[in-house]
CSV table of N, CA, C and O in Angstrom, one decimal:
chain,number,residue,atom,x,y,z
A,4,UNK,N,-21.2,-104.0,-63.3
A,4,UNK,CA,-20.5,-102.8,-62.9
A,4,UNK,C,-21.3,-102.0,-61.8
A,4,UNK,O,-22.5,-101.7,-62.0
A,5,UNK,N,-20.6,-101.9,-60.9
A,5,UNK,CA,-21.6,-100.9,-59.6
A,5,UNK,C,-21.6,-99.6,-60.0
A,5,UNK,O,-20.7,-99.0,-60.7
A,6,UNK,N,-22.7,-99.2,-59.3
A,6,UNK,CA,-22.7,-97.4,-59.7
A,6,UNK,C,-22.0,-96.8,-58.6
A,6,UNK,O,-22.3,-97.5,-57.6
A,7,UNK,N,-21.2,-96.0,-58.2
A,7,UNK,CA,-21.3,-95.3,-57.5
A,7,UNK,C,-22.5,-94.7,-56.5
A,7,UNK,O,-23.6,-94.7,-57.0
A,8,UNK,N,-22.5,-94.3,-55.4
A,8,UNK,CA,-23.2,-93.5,-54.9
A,8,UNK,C,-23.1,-92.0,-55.2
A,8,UNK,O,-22.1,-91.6,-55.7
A,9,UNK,N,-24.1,-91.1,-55.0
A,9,UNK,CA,-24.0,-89.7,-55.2
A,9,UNK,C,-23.1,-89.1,-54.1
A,9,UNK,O,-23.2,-89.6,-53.0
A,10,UNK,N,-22.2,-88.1,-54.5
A,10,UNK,CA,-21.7,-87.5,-53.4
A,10,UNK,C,-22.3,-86.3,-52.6
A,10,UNK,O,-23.1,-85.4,-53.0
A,11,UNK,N,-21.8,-86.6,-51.6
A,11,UNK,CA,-22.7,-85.1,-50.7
A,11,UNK,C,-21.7,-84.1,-50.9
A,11,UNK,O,-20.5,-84.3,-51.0
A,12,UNK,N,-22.5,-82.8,-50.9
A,12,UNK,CA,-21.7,-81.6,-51.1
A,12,UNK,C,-21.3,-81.3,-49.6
A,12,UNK,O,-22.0,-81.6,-48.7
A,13,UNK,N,-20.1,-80.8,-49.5
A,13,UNK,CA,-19.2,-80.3,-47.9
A,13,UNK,C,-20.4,-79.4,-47.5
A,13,UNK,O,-20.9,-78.4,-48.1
A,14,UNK,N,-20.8,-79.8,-46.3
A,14,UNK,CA,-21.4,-78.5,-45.5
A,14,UNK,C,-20.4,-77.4,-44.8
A,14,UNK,O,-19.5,-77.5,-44.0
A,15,UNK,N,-21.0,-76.2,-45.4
A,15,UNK,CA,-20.0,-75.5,-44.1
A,15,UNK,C,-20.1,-75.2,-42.8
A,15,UNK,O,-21.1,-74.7,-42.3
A,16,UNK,N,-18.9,-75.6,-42.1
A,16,UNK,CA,-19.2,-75.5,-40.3
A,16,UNK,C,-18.9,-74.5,-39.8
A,16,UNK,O,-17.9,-73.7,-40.0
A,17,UNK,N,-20.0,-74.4,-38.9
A,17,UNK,CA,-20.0,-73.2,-38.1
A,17,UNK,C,-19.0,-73.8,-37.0
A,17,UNK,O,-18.5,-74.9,-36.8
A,18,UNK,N,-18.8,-72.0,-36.1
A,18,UNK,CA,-17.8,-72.8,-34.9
A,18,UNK,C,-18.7,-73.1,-33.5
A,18,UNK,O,-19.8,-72.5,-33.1
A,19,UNK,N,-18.2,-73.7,-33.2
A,19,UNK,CA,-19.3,-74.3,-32.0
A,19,UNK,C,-19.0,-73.3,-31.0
A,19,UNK,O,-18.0,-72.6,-30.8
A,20,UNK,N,-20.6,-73.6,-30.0
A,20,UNK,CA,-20.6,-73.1,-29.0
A,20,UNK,C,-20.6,-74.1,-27.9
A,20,UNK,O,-20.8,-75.3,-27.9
A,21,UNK,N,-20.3,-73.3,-26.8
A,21,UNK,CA,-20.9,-74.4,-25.4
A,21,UNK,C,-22.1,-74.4,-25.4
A,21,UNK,O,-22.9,-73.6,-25.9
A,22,UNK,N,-22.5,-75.9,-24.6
A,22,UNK,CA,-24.0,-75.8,-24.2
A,22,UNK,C,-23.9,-75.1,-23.0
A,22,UNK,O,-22.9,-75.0,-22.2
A,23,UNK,N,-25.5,-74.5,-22.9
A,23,UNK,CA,-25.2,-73.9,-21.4
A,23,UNK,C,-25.7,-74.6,-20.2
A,23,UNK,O,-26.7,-75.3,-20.2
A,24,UNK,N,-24.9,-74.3,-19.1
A,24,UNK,CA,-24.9,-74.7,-18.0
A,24,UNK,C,-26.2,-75.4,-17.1
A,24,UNK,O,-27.3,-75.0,-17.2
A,25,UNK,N,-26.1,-76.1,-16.5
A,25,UNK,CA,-27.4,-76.2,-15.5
A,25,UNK,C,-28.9,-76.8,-16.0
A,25,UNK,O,-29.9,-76.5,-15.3
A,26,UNK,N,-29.0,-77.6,-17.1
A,26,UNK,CA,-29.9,-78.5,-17.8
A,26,UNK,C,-30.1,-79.6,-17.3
A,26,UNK,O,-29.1,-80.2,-16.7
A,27,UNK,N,-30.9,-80.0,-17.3
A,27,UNK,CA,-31.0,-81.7,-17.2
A,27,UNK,C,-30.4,-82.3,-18.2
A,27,UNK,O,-30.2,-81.7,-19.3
A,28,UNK,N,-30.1,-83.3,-17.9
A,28,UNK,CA,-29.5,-84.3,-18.7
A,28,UNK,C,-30.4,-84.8,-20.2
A,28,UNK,O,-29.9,-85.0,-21.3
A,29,UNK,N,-31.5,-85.0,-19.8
A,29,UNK,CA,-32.8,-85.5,-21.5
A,29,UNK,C,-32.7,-83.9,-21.9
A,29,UNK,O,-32.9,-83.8,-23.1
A,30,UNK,N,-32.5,-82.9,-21.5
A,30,UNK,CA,-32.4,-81.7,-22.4
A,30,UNK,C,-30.9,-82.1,-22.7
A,30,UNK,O,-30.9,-81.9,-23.9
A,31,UNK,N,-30.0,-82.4,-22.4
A,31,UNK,CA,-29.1,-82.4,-23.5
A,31,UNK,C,-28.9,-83.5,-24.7
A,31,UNK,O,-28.5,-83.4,-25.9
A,32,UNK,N,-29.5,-84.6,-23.8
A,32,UNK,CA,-29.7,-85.8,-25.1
A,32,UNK,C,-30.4,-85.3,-26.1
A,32,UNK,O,-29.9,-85.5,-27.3
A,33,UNK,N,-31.6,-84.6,-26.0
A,33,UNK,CA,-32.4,-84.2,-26.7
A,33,UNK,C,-32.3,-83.3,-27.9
A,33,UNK,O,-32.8,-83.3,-29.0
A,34,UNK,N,-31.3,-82.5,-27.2
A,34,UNK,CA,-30.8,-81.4,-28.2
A,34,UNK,C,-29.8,-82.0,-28.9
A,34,UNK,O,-29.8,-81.6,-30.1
A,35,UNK,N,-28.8,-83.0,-28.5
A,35,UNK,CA,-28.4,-83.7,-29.6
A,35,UNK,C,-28.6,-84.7,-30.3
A,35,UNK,O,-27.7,-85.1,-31.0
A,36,UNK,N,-29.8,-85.2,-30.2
A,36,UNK,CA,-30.6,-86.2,-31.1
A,36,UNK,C,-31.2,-85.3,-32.3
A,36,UNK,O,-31.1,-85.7,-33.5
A,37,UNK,N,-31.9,-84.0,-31.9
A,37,UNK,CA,-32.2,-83.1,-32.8
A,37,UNK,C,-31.0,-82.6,-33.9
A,37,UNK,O,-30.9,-82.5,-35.1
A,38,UNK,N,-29.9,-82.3,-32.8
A,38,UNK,CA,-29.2,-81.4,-34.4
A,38,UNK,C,-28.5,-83.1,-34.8
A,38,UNK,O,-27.5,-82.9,-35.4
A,39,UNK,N,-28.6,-84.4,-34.7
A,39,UNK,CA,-28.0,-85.2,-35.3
A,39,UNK,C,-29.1,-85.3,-36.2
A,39,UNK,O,-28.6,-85.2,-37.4
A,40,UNK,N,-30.5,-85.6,-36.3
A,40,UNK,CA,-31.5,-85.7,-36.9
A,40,UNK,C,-31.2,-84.4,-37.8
A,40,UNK,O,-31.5,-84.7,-39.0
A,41,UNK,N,-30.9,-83.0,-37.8
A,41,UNK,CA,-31.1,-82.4,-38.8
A,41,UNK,C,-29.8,-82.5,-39.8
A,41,UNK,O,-29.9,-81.9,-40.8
A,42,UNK,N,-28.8,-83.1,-39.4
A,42,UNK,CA,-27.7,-83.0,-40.1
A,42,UNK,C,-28.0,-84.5,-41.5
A,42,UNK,O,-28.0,-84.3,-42.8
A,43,UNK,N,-28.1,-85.8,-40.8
A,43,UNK,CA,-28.7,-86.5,-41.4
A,43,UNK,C,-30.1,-86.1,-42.3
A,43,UNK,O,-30.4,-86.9,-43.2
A,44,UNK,N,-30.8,-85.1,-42.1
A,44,UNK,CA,-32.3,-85.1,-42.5
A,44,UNK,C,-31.5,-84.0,-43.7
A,44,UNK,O,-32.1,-84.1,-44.7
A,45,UNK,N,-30.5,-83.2,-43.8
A,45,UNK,CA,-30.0,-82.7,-44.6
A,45,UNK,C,-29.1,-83.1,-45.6
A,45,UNK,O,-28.8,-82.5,-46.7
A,46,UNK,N,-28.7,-84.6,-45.1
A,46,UNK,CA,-27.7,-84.9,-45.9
A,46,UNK,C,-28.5,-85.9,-47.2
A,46,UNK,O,-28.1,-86.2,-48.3
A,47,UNK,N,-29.9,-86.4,-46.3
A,47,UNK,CA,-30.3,-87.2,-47.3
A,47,UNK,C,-31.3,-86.5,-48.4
A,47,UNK,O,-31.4,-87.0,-49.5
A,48,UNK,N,-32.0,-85.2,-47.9
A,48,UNK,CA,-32.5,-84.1,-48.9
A,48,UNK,C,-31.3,-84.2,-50.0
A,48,UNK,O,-31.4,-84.8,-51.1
A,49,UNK,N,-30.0,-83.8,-49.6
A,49,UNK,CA,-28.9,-83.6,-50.7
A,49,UNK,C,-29.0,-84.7,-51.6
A,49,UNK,O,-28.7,-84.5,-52.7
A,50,UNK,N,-29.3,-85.9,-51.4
A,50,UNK,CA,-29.1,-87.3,-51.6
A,50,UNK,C,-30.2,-87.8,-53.1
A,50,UNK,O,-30.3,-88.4,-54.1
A,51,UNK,N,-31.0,-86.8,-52.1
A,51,UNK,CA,-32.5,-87.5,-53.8
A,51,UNK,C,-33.2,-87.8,-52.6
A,51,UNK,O,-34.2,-88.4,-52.9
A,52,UNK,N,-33.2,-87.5,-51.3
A,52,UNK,CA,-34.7,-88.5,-50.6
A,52,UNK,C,-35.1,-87.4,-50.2
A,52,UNK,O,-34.5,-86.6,-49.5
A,53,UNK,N,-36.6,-87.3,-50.6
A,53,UNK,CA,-37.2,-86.1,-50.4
A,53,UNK,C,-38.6,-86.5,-50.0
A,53,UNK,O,-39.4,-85.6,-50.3
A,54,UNK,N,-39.2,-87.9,-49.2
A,54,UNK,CA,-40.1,-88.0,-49.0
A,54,UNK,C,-39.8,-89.1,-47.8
A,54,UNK,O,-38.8,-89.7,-47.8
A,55,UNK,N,-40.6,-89.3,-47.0
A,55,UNK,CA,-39.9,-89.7,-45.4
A,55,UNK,C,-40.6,-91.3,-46.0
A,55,UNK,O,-40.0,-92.2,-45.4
A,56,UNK,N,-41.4,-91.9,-46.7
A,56,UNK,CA,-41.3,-93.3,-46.8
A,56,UNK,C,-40.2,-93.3,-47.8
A,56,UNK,O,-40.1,-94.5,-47.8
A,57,UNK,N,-39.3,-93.0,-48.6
A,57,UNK,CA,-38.0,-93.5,-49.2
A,57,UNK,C,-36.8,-93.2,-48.2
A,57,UNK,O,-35.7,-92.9,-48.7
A,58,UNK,N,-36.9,-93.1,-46.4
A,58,UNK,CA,-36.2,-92.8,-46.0
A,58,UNK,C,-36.0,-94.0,-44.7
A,58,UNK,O,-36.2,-93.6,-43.6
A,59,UNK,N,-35.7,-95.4,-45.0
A,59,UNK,CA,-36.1,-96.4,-44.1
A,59,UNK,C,-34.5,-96.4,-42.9
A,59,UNK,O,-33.3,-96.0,-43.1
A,60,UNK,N,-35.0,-96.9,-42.0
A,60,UNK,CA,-33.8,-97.0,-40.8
A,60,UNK,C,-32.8,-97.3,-41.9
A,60,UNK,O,-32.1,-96.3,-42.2
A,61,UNK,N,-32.5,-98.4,-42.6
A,61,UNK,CA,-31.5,-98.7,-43.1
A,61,UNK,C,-30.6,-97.7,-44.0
A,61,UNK,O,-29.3,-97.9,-44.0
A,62,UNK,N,-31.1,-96.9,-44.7
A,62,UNK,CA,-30.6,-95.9,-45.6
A,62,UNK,C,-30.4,-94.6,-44.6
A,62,UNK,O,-29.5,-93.7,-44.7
A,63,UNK,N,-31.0,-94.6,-44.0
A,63,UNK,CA,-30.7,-93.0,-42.8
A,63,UNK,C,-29.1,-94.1,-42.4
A,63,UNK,O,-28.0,-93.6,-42.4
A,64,UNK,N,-29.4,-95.1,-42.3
A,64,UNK,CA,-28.2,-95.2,-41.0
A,64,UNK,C,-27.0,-95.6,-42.2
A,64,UNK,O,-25.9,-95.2,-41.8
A,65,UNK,N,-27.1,-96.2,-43.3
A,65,UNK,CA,-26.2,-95.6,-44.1
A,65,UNK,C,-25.9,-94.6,-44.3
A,65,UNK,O,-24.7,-94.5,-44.2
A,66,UNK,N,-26.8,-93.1,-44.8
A,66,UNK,CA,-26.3,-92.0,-44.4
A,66,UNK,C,-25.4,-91.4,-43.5
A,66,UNK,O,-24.5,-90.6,-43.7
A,67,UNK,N,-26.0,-92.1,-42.4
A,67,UNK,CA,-25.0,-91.7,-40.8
A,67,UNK,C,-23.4,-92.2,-41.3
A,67,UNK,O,-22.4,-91.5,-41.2
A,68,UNK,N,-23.3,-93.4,-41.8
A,68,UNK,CA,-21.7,-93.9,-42.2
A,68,UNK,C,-20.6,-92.9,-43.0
A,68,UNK,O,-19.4,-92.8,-42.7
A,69,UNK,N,-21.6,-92.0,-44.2
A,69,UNK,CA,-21.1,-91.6,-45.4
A,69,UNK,C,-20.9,-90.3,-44.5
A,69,UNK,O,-19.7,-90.1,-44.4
A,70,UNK,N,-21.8,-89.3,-43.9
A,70,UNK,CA,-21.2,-88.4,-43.6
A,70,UNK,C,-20.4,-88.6,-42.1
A,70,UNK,O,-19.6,-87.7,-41.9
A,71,UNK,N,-20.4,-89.5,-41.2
A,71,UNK,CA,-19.0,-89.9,-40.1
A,71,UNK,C,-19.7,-89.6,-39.0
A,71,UNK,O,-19.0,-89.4,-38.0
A,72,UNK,N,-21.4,-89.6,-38.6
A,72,UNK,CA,-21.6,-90.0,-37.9
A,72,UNK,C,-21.9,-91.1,-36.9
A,72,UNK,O,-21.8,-92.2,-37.4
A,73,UNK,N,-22.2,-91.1,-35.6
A,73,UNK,CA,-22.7,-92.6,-34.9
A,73,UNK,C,-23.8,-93.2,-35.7
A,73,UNK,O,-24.4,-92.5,-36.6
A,74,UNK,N,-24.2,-94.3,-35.5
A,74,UNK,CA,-25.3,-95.1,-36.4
A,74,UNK,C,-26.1,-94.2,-35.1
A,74,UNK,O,-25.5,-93.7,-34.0
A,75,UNK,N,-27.7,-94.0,-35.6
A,75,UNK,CA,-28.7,-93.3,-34.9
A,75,UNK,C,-29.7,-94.5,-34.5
A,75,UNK,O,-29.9,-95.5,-35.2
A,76,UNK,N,-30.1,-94.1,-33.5
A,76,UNK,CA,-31.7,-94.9,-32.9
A,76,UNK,C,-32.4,-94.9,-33.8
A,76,UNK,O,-32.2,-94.1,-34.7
A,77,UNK,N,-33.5,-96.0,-33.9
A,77,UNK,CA,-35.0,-95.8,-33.7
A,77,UNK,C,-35.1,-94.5,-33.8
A,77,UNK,O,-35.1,-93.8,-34.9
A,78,UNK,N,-35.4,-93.9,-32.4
A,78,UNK,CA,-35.7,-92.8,-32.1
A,78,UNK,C,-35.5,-91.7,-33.2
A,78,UNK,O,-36.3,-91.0,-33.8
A,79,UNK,N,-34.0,-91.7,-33.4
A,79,UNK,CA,-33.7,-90.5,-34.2
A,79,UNK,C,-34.0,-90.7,-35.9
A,79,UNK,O,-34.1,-89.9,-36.8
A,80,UNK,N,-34.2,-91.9,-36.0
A,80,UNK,CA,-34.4,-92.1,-37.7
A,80,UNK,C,-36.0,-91.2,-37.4
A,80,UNK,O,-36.1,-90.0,-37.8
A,81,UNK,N,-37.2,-92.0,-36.5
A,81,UNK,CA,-38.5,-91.3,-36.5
A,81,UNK,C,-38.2,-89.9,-36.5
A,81,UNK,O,-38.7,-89.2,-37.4
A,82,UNK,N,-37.4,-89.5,-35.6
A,82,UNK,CA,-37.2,-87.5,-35.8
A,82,UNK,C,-36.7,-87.0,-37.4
A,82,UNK,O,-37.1,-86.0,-38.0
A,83,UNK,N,-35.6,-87.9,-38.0
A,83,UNK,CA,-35.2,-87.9,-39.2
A,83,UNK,C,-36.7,-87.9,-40.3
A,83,UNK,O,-37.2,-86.9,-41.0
A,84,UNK,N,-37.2,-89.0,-40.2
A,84,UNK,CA,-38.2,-88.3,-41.1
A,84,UNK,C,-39.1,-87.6,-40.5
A,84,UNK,O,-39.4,-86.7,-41.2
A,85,UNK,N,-39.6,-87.7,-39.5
A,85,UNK,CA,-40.0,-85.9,-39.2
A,85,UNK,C,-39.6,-85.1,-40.3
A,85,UNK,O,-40.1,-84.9,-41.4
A,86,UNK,N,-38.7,-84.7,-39.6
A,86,UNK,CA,-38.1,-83.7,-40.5
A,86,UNK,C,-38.3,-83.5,-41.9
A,86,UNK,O,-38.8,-82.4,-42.2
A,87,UNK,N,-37.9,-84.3,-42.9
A,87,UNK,CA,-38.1,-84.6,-44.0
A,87,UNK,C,-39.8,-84.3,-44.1
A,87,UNK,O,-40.5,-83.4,-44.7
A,88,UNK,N,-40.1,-85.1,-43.6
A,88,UNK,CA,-42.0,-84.6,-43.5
A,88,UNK,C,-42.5,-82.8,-44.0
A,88,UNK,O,-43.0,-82.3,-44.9
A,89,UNK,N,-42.0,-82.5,-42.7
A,89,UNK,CA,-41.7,-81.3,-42.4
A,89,UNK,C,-41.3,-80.2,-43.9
A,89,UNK,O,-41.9,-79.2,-44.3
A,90,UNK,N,-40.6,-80.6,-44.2
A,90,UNK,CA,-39.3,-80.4,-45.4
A,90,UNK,C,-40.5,-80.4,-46.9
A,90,UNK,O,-40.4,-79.4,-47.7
A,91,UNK,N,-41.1,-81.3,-47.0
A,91,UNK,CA,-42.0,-81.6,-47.8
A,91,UNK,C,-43.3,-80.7,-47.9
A,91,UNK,O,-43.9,-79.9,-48.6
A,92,UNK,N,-43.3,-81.0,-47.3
A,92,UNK,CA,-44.6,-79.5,-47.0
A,92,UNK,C,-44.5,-78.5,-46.3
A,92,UNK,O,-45.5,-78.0,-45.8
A,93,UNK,N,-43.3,-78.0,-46.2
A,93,UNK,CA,-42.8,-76.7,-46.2
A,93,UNK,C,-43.3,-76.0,-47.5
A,93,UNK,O,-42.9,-74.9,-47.8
């Protein structure tokens, strides 16, 4: 018999803003690799993963499925646990 997975609780959304004008382009990638990194780095705290080695590319990027976003880089899983790091010794 499979277990189920845990469910994530609904976050609530704010309403968006524009970005502002006249940026370079790696500042915008950047800023959205970040808030994708915190949305994932939040969804897997909700999840039970509270320490950035139980947080491997493969499970971040399952995460990314469950809550509907893009599969993430490299890049952004390392910012993901960042975070989580971060989170931990907060």
């Amino acid at each position: 018999m499979a277990v189920a997975a845990p469910s994530l609780p609904t976050l609530p959304t704010l309403p968006k803003k524009p970005m502002p004008a006249g940026r370079p382009r790696a500042w915008y990638e950047s800023h959205n690799r970040q808030l994708k990194a915190m949305r994932l780095a939040i969804a897997l705290l909700h999840s039970g993963v509270y320490r950035p080695e139980q947080a491997s590319n493969r499970r971040i990027r399952a995460t990314a499925v469950r809550i509907g976003v893009h599969e993430p880089s490299a890049t952004t899983c390392r910012a993901v646990r960042s975070l989580i790091h971060d989170a931990a010794n907060y």
